[in-house]
Coordinates of C-alpha atoms and ligand atoms in Angstrom, one line a residue:
X254 CA 0.1 -0.2 0.0
X255 CA 1.3 3.4 -0.9
X256 CA 0.1 6.7 1.1
X257 CA -0.3 10.0 -0.3
X258 CA 0.1 12.8 2.3
X259 CA -1.0 16.6 1.3
X260 CA 0.3 19.3 3.3
X261 CA -1.9 20.0 6.2
X262 CA -3.6 23.2 7.5
X263 CA -4.6 23.2 11.0
X264 CA -4.8 19.8 13.1
X265 CA -7.6 20.0 15.7
X266 CA -9.4 17.7 17.9
X267 CA -9.3 14.7 20.3
X268 CA -8.0 11.4 19.6
X269 CA -6.9 8.3 21.3
X270 CA -4.2 6.1 20.2
X271 CA -4.0 2.0 20.1
X272 CA -2.6 0.5 23.1
X273 CA 0.8 0.3 24.2
X274 CA 2.9 -2.2 22.1
X275 CA 5.4 -3.0 25.0
X276 CA 2.7 -3.4 27.6
X277 CA 0.4 -5.4 25.2
X278 CA 3.5 -8.2 24.5
X279 CA 3.9 -8.3 28.3
X280 CA 0.5 -8.9 29.2
X281 CA 0.0 -11.8 27.0
X282 CA 3.6 -13.2 28.1
X283 CA 3.2 -12.8 31.6
X284 CA -0.6 -13.9 31.4
X285 CA 0.5 -17.0 29.8
X286 CA 2.9 -17.9 32.7
X287 CA 0.7 -16.8 35.3
X288 CA -2.0 -19.0 36.9
X289 CA -5.5 -18.4 36.0
X290 CA -7.1 -15.9 33.6
X291 CA -5.6 -12.6 32.6
X292 CA -8.3 -10.3 31.1
X293 CA -6.5 -7.6 29.0
X294 CA -8.7 -4.5 27.6
X295 CA -7.1 -1.8 25.4
X296 CA -4.7 -4.5 23.6
X297 CA -2.9 -3.3 20.6
X298 CA -4.0 -5.4 17.8
X299 CA -1.0 -4.6 15.7
X300 CA 0.9 -7.2 13.8
X301 CA 3.8 -7.6 16.4
X302 CA 1.4 -8.2 19.3
X303 CA -0.5 -10.6 17.3
X304 CA 2.7 -12.5 16.7
X305 CA 3.2 -12.9 20.4
X306 CA -0.2 -14.2 20.9
X307 CA 0.3 -16.9 18.0
X308 CA 3.4 -18.0 19.7
X309 CA 2.0 -18.5 23.2
X310 CA -1.0 -20.3 21.4
X311 CA 1.7 -22.7 20.0
X312 CA 3.0 -23.2 23.3
X313 CA -0.3 -24.4 24.6
X314 CA -1.8 -21.6 25.9
X315 CA -5.8 -20.9 25.0
X316 CA -6.1 -17.1 24.3
X317 CA -9.2 -15.5 23.0
X318 CA -9.3 -12.3 21.0
X319 CA -12.3 -10.3 20.9
X320 CA -11.5 -6.7 19.3
X321 CA -9.1 -5.0 21.8
X322 CA -10.3 -7.4 24.7
X323 CA -8.0 -10.5 25.3
X324 CA -8.4 -13.1 27.6
X325 CA -5.3 -15.3 28.3
X326 CA -6.1 -18.5 30.2
X327 CA -2.8 -18.7 31.7
X328 CA -1.4 -22.3 33.1
X329 CA 1.3 -21.0 35.6
X330 CA 5.0 -20.8 35.5
X331 CA 5.3 -24.4 34.2
X332 CA 2.5 -24.8 32.1
X333 CA 3.8 -24.2 28.7
X334 CA 4.2 -27.3 26.4
X335 CA 6.4 -28.1 23.5
X336 CA 5.4 -26.4 20.2
X337 CA 4.6 -28.7 17.4
X338 CA 6.4 -26.3 14.8
X339 CA 8.8 -23.4 14.5
X340 CA 7.6 -20.1 16.3
X341 CA 7.2 -17.3 13.8
X342 CA 7.9 -13.6 15.7
X343 CA 7.2 -11.9 12.4
X344 CA 8.9 -8.5 12.8
X345 CA 9.0 -8.2 16.5
X346 CA 12.4 -8.0 18.3
X347 CA 10.4 -7.9 21.7
X348 CA 8.5 -11.2 21.0
X349 CA 11.8 -13.0 20.1
X350 CA 14.1 -11.4 22.9
X351 CA 11.5 -11.6 25.7
X352 CA 10.5 -15.0 24.9
X353 CA 14.3 -16.3 24.8
X354 CA 14.2 -15.7 28.5
X355 CA 11.2 -17.7 29.5
X356 CA 11.9 -20.4 26.9
X357 CA 15.5 -20.8 28.0
X358 CA 14.0 -22.4 31.4
X359 CA 11.7 -24.8 29.9
X360 CA 11.9 -28.5 29.9
X361 CA 11.7 -28.6 26.0
X362 CA 13.3 -27.2 22.8
X363 CA 11.8 -24.3 20.7
X364 CA 12.9 -23.1 17.3
X365 CA 12.2 -19.5 16.5
X366 CA 12.3 -17.6 13.4
X367 CA 10.8 -14.1 11.9
X368 CA 10.8 -11.9 8.8
X369 CA 14.0 -10.8 6.9
X370 CA 14.4 -7.6 9.2
X371 CA 14.4 -9.8 12.5
X372 CA 16.9 -12.2 10.9
X373 CA 19.1 -9.6 10.6
X374 CA 18.8 -8.2 14.0
X375 CA 21.4 -9.0 16.9
X376 CA 20.4 -11.7 19.5
X377 CA 24.0 -12.3 20.9
X378 CA 23.0 -9.7 23.2
X379 CA 20.3 -12.0 24.9
X380 CA 21.9 -15.2 24.1
X381 CA 25.4 -14.4 25.8
X382 CA 23.9 -13.4 29.3
X383 CA 21.2 -16.2 29.2
X384 CA 24.3 -18.5 28.4
X385 CA 25.9 -17.2 31.7
X386 CA 22.5 -18.4 33.3
X387 CA 23.0 -21.9 31.9
X388 CA 20.8 -21.5 28.7
X389 CA 21.5 -23.3 25.6
X390 CA 20.8 -21.1 22.6
X391 CA 22.1 -21.7 19.1
X392 CA 21.9 -19.8 15.9
X393 CA 21.8 -21.4 12.4
X394 CA 24.0 -18.5 11.1
X395 CA 27.7 -17.4 11.8
X396 CA 26.4 -14.3 13.5
X397 CA 24.0 -15.0 16.4
X398 CA 20.7 -14.1 14.5
X399 CA 17.4 -15.9 13.9
X400 CA 16.4 -18.7 13.4
X401 CA 17.4 -19.5 16.9
X402 CA 17.2 -23.0 18.6
X403 CA 16.5 -22.7 22.4
X404 CA 17.1 -26.0 24.3
X405 CA 15.5 -25.4 28.0
X406 CA 17.9 -25.9 30.7
X407 CA 17.8 -25.5 34.5
X408 CA 19.0 -22.0 35.1
X409 CA 21.0 -20.0 37.8
X410 CA 20.8 -16.6 39.0
X411 CA 23.7 -14.2 37.8
X412 CA 25.0 -10.7 38.6
X413 CA 25.2 -8.9 35.2
X414 CA 25.9 -5.5 34.1
X415 CA 24.1 -4.7 30.5
X416 CA 26.7 -3.5 27.9
X417 CA 24.0 -1.5 26.0
X418 CA 20.7 -0.1 27.7
X419 CA 18.2 -2.3 26.3
X420 CA 14.8 -3.1 28.0
X421 CA 14.4 -6.1 25.9
X422 CA 17.8 -7.7 27.2
X423 CA 16.9 -6.6 30.7
X424 CA 13.3 -8.2 30.5
X425 CA 14.7 -11.3 29.0
X426 CA 16.9 -11.9 32.0
X427 CA 14.3 -10.9 34.4
X428 CA 12.0 -13.5 33.0
X429 CA 14.7 -16.3 32.9
X430 CA 15.5 -15.1 36.8
X431 CA 12.1 -16.0 37.7
X432 CA 12.8 -19.7 36.8
X433 CA 16.7 -19.3 38.1
X434 CA 18.3 -20.9 41.2
X435 CA 18.8 -18.0 43.5
X436 CA 19.0 -14.1 42.9
X437 CA 19.5 -12.5 39.5
X438 CA 20.9 -9.2 39.6
X439 CA 20.9 -6.9 36.6
X440 CA 22.4 -3.4 36.3
X441 CA 21.6 -1.0 33.6
X442 CA 24.1 1.6 32.0
X443 CA 20.9 3.9 31.7
X444 CA 17.2 3.3 32.9
X445 CA 15.1 1.7 30.3
X446 CA 11.4 1.1 30.3
X447 CA 10.3 -0.8 33.3
X448 CA 7.1 -2.5 32.2
X449 CA 8.2 -5.9 32.8
X450 CA 9.1 -5.1 36.3
X451 CA 5.8 -3.2 37.1
X452 CA 3.6 -6.0 35.7
X453 CA 5.4 -8.8 37.3
X454 CA 5.0 -7.2 40.5
X455 CA 1.2 -6.5 39.7
X456 CA 1.2 -10.3 39.2
X457 CA 2.6 -11.1 42.6
X458 CA 6.3 -11.5 41.7
X459 CA 9.0 -10.0 44.0
X460 CA 11.1 -7.6 41.6
X461 CA 13.1 -4.8 43.7
X462 CA 15.3 -2.1 42.5
X463 CA 18.7 -1.2 44.4
X464 CA 19.9 2.0 43.1
X465 CA 20.6 0.9 39.0
X466 CA 20.4 -2.9 39.8
X467 CA 17.4 -4.8 39.4
X468 CA 16.9 -7.8 42.0
X469 CA 14.9 -10.8 40.8
X470 CA 13.9 -13.7 43.2
X471 CA 12.8 -16.8 41.7
X472 CA 9.0 -17.0 41.8
X473 CA 6.9 -19.7 43.1
X474 CA 3.9 -18.5 41.0
X475 CA 2.3 -15.5 39.1
X476 CA -1.6 -15.0 39.6
X477 CA -3.6 -13.9 36.5
X478 CA -5.5 -10.3 37.0
X479 CA -7.2 -8.0 34.8
X480 CA -4.7 -5.7 33.0
X481 CA -5.8 -2.5 31.2
X482 CA -3.3 -1.2 28.4
X483 CA -2.9 2.6 28.4
X484 CA -2.5 4.2 24.7
X485 CA 0.9 4.0 23.4
X486 CA 3.1 7.1 23.9
X487 CA 5.2 6.0 21.1
X488 CA 2.1 6.4 18.7
X489 CA 0.9 9.4 20.2
X490 CA 4.3 10.8 19.4
X491 CA 3.4 11.3 15.7
X492 CA 0.4 13.5 16.7
X493 CA 2.4 15.5 19.3
X494 CA 5.0 16.1 16.5
X495 CA 2.1 16.9 14.1
X496 CA 0.2 19.3 16.2
X497 CA 3.5 21.0 17.3
X498 CA 4.7 21.9 13.6
X499 CA 1.2 22.5 12.1
X500 CA 0.0 26.1 12.2
X501 CA -3.0 26.9 14.7
X502 CA -3.3 23.5 15.8
X503 CA -4.6 22.0 19.1
X504 CA -4.8 18.2 19.7
X505 CA -5.8 16.4 22.7
X506 CA -4.5 12.8 23.1
X507 CA -6.4 10.8 25.6
X508 CA -5.4 8.1 27.7
X509 CA -1.8 7.7 27.0
X510 CA 0.9 5.9 29.1
X511 CA 3.4 8.3 30.7
X512 CA 5.7 6.0 32.6
X513 CA 8.7 8.2 33.0
X514 CA 11.0 5.6 31.1
X515 CA 8.9 6.5 28.2
X516 CA 8.4 10.4 28.4
X517 CA 11.9 11.6 26.8
X518 CA 9.7 12.8 23.8
X519 CA 7.7 15.2 25.9
X520 CA 10.9 16.4 27.7
X521 CA 12.7 16.9 24.5
X522 CA 9.9 18.7 22.7
X523 CA 9.3 20.9 25.6
X524 CA 13.2 21.8 25.6
X525 CA 12.5 22.6 21.7
X526 CA 10.0 25.1 23.0
X527 CA 6.8 22.8 22.5
X528 CA 3.8 23.7 24.1
X529 CA 2.5 20.4 25.8
X530 CA 0.3 19.8 28.9
X531 CA -0.4 16.7 30.8
X532 CA -3.9 16.6 32.2
X533 CA -5.8 14.0 34.1
X534 CA -2.7 12.2 35.4
X535 CA -3.6 8.9 37.2
X536 CA -2.3 5.2 37.8
X537 CA -3.8 2.3 36.1
X538 CA -2.3 -1.2 37.0
X539 CA 0.8 0.3 38.2
X540 CA 1.4 2.5 35.1
X541 CA 1.2 6.1 34.9
X542 CA -1.5 7.4 32.6
X543 CA -2.6 11.0 31.3
X544 CA -4.1 13.1 28.4
X545 CA -1.7 15.0 26.4
X546 CA -2.7 18.4 25.1
X547 CA -0.5 19.9 22.3
X548 CA -0.6 23.2 20.7
X549 CA 1.3 24.7 17.7
X550 CA 4.6 25.8 18.7
X551 CA 7.6 27.6 17.5
X552 CA 10.5 24.9 17.8
X553 CA 14.1 25.5 18.3
X554 CA 17.0 22.9 17.8
X555 CA 18.4 21.3 20.7
X556 CA 21.0 18.7 21.7
X557 CA 19.4 15.1 22.7
X558 CA 22.0 12.7 24.2
X559 CA 22.8 10.8 27.3
X560 CA 20.4 9.0 29.9
X561 CA 17.5 10.6 28.0
X562 CA 18.1 8.4 24.7
X563 CA 16.7 5.0 26.0
X564 CA 13.6 7.1 27.2
X565 CA 12.7 8.3 23.5
X566 CA 14.6 5.6 21.5
X567 CA 11.6 4.8 19.2
X568 CA 10.6 8.4 18.9
X569 CA 13.7 9.8 17.4
X570 CA 12.7 9.3 13.7
X571 CA 9.6 11.6 14.3
X572 CA 11.8 14.1 16.4
X573 CA 14.2 14.2 13.3
X574 CA 11.1 14.9 11.2
X575 CA 9.9 17.7 13.6
X576 CA 13.5 18.9 13.8
X577 CA 13.3 19.8 10.0
X578 CA 10.6 22.6 11.0
X579 CA 12.7 23.9 14.1
X580 CA 15.2 26.9 13.9
X581 CA 18.7 25.9 14.1
X582 CA 20.4 22.5 14.6
X583 CA 19.2 19.7 16.4
X584 CA 21.9 17.1 17.4
X585 CA 21.0 13.4 18.6
X586 CA 24.0 11.4 19.8
X587 CA 24.3 8.4 22.0
X588 CA 21.8 6.7 19.6
X589 CA 23.9 4.0 17.9
X590 CA 21.1 1.4 18.8
X591 CA 19.0 2.9 15.9
X592 CA 21.3 1.3 13.7
X593 CA 19.9 -2.2 14.7
X594 CA 16.3 -1.3 14.8
X595 CA 13.6 -2.4 12.2
X596 CA 16.0 -0.6 9.8
X597 CA 19.0 1.4 10.4
X598 CA 17.1 4.5 11.4
X599 CA 19.7 6.8 11.3
X600 CA 20.5 5.9 7.6
X601 CA 16.9 5.6 6.6
X602 CA 15.6 8.9 8.2
X603 CA 18.5 10.8 6.8
X604 CA 17.8 9.4 3.4
X605 CA 13.9 10.0 3.3
X606 CA 14.0 13.4 5.0
X607 CA 16.9 14.2 2.5
X608 CA 14.8 13.4 -0.4
X609 CA 12.4 16.1 0.8
X610 CA 15.0 18.6 0.8
X611 CA 16.2 18.4 4.4
X612 CA 19.8 18.5 5.3
X613 CA 20.5 15.6 7.9
X614 CA 24.0 14.5 8.7
X615 CA 24.3 11.1 9.8
X616 CA 27.0 10.3 12.5
X617 CA 28.0 7.2 14.1
X618 CA 25.6 7.4 16.9
X619 CA 22.9 9.9 15.7
X620 CA 22.6 12.7 13.4
X621 CA 22.4 16.4 13.0
X622 CA 19.3 17.8 11.5
X623 CA 19.6 21.5 10.0
X624 CA 16.4 23.0 10.7
X625 CA 14.3 25.8 9.0
X626 CA 15.2 24.4 5.3
X627 CA 11.6 24.3 3.8
X628 CA 10.7 20.9 2.7
X629 CA 9.0 19.8 -0.3
X630 CA 7.0 16.8 -1.3
X631 CA 8.8 13.5 -2.7
X632 CA 8.3 9.9 -3.3
X633 CA 9.6 8.3 -0.2
X634 CA 10.4 4.8 1.0
X635 CA 9.5 3.0 4.4
X636 CA 12.0 0.3 4.2
X637 CA 9.2 -1.9 5.6
X638 CA 10.0 0.2 9.0
X639 CA 6.5 1.1 10.7
X640 CA 8.3 4.1 12.3
X641 CA 10.0 5.6 9.3
X642 CA 6.6 5.4 7.4
X643 CA 4.8 7.2 10.2
X644 CA 7.6 9.7 11.0
X645 CA 8.0 10.6 7.0
X646 CA 4.2 11.3 6.9
X647 CA 4.6 13.6 9.8
X648 CA 7.5 15.5 8.0
X649 CA 5.2 15.4 4.6
X650 CA 2.4 17.5 6.6
X651 CA 4.7 20.7 6.6
X652 CA 6.0 20.2 3.2
X653 CA 5.3 21.9 -0.4
X654 CA 3.4 19.7 -2.4
X655 CA 2.2 16.1 -2.0
X656 CA 4.5 13.2 -0.7
X657 CA 4.0 9.6 -1.7
X658 CA 5.2 7.0 0.9
X659 CA 5.7 3.6 -0.5
X660 CA 4.9 0.1 1.3
X661 CA 3.0 1.8 4.1
X662 CA 1.3 -1.4 5.0
X663 CA 4.0 -1.7 7.6
X664 CA 2.3 0.8 10.0
X665 CA 0.1 -2.0 10.8
X666 CA 3.1 -3.4 13.0
X667 CA 2.2 -1.1 15.9
X668 CA -0.6 1.3 14.7
X669 CA -3.3 0.0 12.4
X670 CA -5.5 2.8 11.0
X671 CA -2.6 5.3 11.4
X672 CA -3.2 7.2 8.3
X673 CA -7.2 7.5 8.8
X674 CA -6.4 8.8 12.6
X675 CA -3.9 11.5 11.0
X676 CA -6.6 12.5 8.5
X677 CA -9.2 12.7 11.2
X678 CA -7.7 15.9 12.8
X679 CA -7.3 17.9 9.6
X680 CA -9.3 20.7 9.2
X681 CA -8.6 21.5 5.5
Ligands
S3P257 C1 11.2 -2.5 23.7 C2 12.5 -2.0 23.9 C3 13.0 -1.1 22.9 C4 12.3 -0.5 21.9 C5 11.2 -1.6 21.3 C6 10.4 -2.1 22.4 C7 10.4 -3.1 24.9 O1 14.1 -1.9 22.4 O2 13.1 0.0 21.1 O3 10.6 -1.0 20.4 O4 9.4 -3.5 24.5 O5 11.2 -3.5 25.4 P1 15.6 -2.2 23.2 O6 15.4 -2.7 24.5 O7 16.1 -3.1 22.2 O8 16.3 -0.9 23.0

């Protein structure tokens, strides 16, 4: 599917975004290894989370999907059974990495694979520390990439410092730690999203924080519970950016997860001069939630680096798009992780914003965007990367003339209906 984006006038109105992708994945995974039913509402029915459901069904878990309501009939920590076929995680790194932690401790062998993008993404970062816990994970390739075979073993706790800030690796180790002998201690170089810790504690586990170290005690059992998934701030990010750069706009995004490990986008846009207010703040199932009110703003360039990077890692493509409309230079550094996402997002965003007339200079660990240069419509690629497609669409709203984005079906990975949602706010 190709999308055609015309320049926008004002964007006005109220909107909700689909459920949080990270929390949706975890609700199915943890619900499956909890005892009893977990009733999930607001589940993201994007392709990535449907891949997680499919994998757990193949591991013997009964899961019912009714729109965005999902019921997982969990069988407890030891209730998974050997799959009859290879598990397919599709495009989802979260599914593959988090499941590696669980599958490493099962009394059976599992083979996992995914699409061509996932088969290029590094899995050594989970296989090595899980190996230290006693796991046996092998790759069919020279590099540690999918397809992977995981032969379940009895695991033991480790004390491990992550070399890269990664919530996926941290979560895989936490999940393995539930099954291990003794305590598992994980130290992060920078704080990353803590949805796994929050949800596990909500379901009865004992996950504590000692400074930068997460301490996991083996769990006797988790208990299934109702889980309400808030809207995904990573999906709200496109509307935040779009409202900021469009003239005379005001958009209220309701019911968005605002866990402080995810709100780097709000901090960064505020530092750029963005008019953003959080209202109706509350806590739902242990997760902070709010409504986000955004108004058109005159943005200026900033430097974004260091500890904030993991808190906005998935939003850097759309920050880059908005930075084209800021005055002055925006520098993004310490974000080399972007090179191993669904696409190399430094390269792909520099290329696509470049096609629209922007000057984006790639660096090893980020990019420099020279703001204030008018953009023009172009024919752009998505690289089958959902966040690239959605970010290019935001950049196109402020460009002169029409932009075509090729192969946009990939938005269904995290945000089915994205283009209609964007159109619904236009007042032109
Ligand atoms: C995710 C963690 C992040 C993020 C990804 C989802 C998660 O990846 O980019 O989209 O749900 O834990 P890393 O942990 O690899 O940085």
